[in-house]
Short mmCIF file of C-alpha atoms in Angstrom, two decimals:
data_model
loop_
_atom_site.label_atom_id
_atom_site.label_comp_id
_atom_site.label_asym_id
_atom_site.label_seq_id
_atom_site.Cartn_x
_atom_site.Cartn_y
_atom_site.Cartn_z
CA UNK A 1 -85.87 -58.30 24.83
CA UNK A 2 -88.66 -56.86 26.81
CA UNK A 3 -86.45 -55.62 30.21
CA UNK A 4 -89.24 -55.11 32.50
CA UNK A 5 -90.21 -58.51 31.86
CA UNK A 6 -86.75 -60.02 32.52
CA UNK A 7 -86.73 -58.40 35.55
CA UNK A 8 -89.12 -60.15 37.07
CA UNK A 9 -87.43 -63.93 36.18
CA UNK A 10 -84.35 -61.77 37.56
CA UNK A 11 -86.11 -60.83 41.36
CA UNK A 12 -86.17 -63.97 42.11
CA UNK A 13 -82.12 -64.74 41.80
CA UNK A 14 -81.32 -62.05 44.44
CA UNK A 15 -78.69 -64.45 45.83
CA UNK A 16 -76.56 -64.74 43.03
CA UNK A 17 -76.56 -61.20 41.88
CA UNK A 18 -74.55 -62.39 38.63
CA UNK A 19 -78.12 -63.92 37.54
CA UNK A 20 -80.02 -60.83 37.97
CA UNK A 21 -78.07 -59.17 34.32
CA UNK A 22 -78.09 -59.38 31.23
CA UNK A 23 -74.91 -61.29 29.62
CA UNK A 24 -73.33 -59.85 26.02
CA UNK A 25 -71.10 -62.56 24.37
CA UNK A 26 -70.11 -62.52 20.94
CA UNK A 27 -73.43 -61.62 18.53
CA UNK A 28 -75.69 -62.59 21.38
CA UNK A 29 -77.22 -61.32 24.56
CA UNK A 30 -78.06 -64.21 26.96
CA UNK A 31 -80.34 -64.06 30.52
CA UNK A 32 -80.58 -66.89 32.68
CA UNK A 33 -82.19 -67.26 36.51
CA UNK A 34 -80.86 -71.49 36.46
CA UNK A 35 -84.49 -72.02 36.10
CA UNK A 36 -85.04 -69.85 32.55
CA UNK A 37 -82.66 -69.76 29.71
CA UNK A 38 -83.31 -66.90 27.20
CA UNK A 39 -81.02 -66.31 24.01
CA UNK A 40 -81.11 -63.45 21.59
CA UNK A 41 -78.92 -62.40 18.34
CA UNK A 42 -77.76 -59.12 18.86
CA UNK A 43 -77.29 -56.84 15.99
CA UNK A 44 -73.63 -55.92 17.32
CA UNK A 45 -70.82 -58.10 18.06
CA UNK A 46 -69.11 -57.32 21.39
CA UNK A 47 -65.31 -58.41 21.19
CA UNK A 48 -65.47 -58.83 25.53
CA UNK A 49 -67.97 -60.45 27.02
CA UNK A 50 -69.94 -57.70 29.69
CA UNK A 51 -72.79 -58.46 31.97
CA UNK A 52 -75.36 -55.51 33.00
CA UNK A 53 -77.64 -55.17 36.06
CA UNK A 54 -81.38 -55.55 35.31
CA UNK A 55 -81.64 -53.38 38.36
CA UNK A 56 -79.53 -51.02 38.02
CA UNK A 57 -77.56 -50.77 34.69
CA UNK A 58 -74.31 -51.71 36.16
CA UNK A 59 -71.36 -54.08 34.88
CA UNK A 60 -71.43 -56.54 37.20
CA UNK A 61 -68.36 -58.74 38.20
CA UNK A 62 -68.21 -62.63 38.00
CA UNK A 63 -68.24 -65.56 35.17
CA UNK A 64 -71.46 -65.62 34.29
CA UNK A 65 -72.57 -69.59 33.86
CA UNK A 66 -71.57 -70.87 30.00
CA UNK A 67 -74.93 -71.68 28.59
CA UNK A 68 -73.78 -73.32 25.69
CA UNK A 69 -73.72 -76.81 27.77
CA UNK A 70 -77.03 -76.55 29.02
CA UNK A 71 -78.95 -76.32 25.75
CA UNK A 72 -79.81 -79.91 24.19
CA UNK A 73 -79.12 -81.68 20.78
CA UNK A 74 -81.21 -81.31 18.25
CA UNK A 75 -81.01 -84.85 17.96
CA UNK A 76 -82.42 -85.21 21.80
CA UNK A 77 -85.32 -82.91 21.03
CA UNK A 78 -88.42 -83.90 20.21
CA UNK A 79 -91.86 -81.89 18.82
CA UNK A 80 -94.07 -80.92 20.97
CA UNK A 81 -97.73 -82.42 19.90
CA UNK A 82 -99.73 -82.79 22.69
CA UNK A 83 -100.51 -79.26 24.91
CA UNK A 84 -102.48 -78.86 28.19
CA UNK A 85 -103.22 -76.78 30.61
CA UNK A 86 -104.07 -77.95 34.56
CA UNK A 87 -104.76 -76.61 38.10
CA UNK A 88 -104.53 -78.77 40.58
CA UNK A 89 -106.08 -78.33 43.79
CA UNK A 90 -103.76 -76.37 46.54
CA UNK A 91 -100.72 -76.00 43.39
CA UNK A 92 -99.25 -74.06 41.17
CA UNK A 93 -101.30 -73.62 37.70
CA UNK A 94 -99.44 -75.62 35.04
CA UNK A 95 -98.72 -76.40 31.27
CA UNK A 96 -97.88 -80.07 30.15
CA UNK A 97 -96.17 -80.48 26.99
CA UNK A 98 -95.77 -84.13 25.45
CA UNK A 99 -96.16 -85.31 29.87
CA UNK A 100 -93.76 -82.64 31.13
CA UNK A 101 -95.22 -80.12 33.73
CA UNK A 102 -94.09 -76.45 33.33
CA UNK A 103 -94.82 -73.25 35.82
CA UNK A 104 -97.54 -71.43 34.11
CA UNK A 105 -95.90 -68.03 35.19
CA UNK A 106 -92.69 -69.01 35.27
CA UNK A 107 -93.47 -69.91 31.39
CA UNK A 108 -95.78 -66.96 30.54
CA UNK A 109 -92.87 -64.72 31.14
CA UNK A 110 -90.12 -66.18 30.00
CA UNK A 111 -91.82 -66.15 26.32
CA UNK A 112 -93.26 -62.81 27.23
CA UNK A 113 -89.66 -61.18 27.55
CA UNK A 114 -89.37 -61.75 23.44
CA UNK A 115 -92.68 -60.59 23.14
CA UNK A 116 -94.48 -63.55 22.30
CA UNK A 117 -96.99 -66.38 24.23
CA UNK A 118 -96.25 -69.51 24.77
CA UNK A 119 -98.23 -71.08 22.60
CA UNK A 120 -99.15 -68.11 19.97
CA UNK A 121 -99.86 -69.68 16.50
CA UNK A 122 -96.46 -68.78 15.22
CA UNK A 123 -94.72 -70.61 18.09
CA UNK A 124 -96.24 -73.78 18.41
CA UNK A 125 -94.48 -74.86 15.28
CA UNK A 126 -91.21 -74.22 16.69
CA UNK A 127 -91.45 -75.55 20.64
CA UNK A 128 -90.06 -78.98 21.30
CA UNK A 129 -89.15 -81.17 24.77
CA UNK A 130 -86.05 -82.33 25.65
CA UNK A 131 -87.83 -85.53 28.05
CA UNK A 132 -84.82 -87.04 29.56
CA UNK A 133 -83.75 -83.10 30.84
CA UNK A 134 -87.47 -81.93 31.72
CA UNK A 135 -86.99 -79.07 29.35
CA UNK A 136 -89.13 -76.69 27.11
CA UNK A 137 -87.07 -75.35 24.21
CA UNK A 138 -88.47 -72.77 21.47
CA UNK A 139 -86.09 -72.26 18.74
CA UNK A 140 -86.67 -70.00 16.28
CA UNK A 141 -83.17 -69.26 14.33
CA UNK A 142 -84.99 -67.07 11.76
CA UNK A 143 -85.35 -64.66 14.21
CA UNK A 144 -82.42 -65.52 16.43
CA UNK A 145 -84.54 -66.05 19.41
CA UNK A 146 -84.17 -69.46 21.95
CA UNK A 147 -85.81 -70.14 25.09
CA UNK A 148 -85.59 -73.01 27.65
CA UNK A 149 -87.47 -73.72 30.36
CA UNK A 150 -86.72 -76.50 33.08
CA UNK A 151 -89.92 -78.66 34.02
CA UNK A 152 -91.08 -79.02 37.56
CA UNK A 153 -91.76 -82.44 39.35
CA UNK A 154 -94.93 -82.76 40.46
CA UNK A 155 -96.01 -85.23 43.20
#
């Protein structure tokens, strides 16, 4: 994972510091800011759970949330086939995948924090929607990489 990057999905969970590190459980290290899950196999297993600062490299204190109940079913997944991209006067930039809207940024650097875009070649093929959650999910167990991003209403 690409730390500068996850600091800036970090920043902006200031008031929950417990969202602004880095979470070590098991064979993976997980990040999440509630709006931007990211999952990554880690080449060591840790036998207790530990979160570190982004900012500062310290163990923080506190449960961090158990993201394990957020992710979807495979079975409530479904591919990704139709990809846009839209600015709308006065908003946000956006991506729609399959009719969900997604934060362009928000997006951009989630993906960019495993080094990859969101809609590189080899990613496309592995990016579905969750459409009764509003969520972006790129799965890639080969390399042992998952993100999720939450769609945003737009009016």
């Amino acid at each position: 994972m690409y730390l500068e990057k996850l600091k800036r999905l970090a920043k902006g969970a200031a008031s929950r510091p417990i969202l602004q590190g880095l979470c070590y459980r098991d064979d993976e290290i997980l990040y999440t800011n509630s709006y931007v899950l990211i999952i990554e196999k880690n080449s060591r297993k840790v036998d207790e759970e530990f979160v570190v600062s982004l900012m500062n490299g310290k163990i923080l204190s506190g449960n961090y949330p158990d993201l394990k109940s957020i992710k979807p079913s495979q079975d409530k997944l479904e591919k990704v086939t139709d990809i846009r991209f839209e600015i709308k006067p006065f908003k946000n930039p956006y991506y729609i995948a399959n009719g969900i809207y997604f934060n362009k940024k928000e997006m951009e650097t989630a993906f960019s924090c495993i080094g990859l875009k969101p809609f590189d070649l080899e990613v496309v093929d592995k990016i579905y929607v969750a459409k009764e959650k509003r969520m972006l999910v790129y799965d890639n167990q080969d390399k042992g990489q998952y993100v999720l991003v939450l769609g945003v209403r737009i009016e």
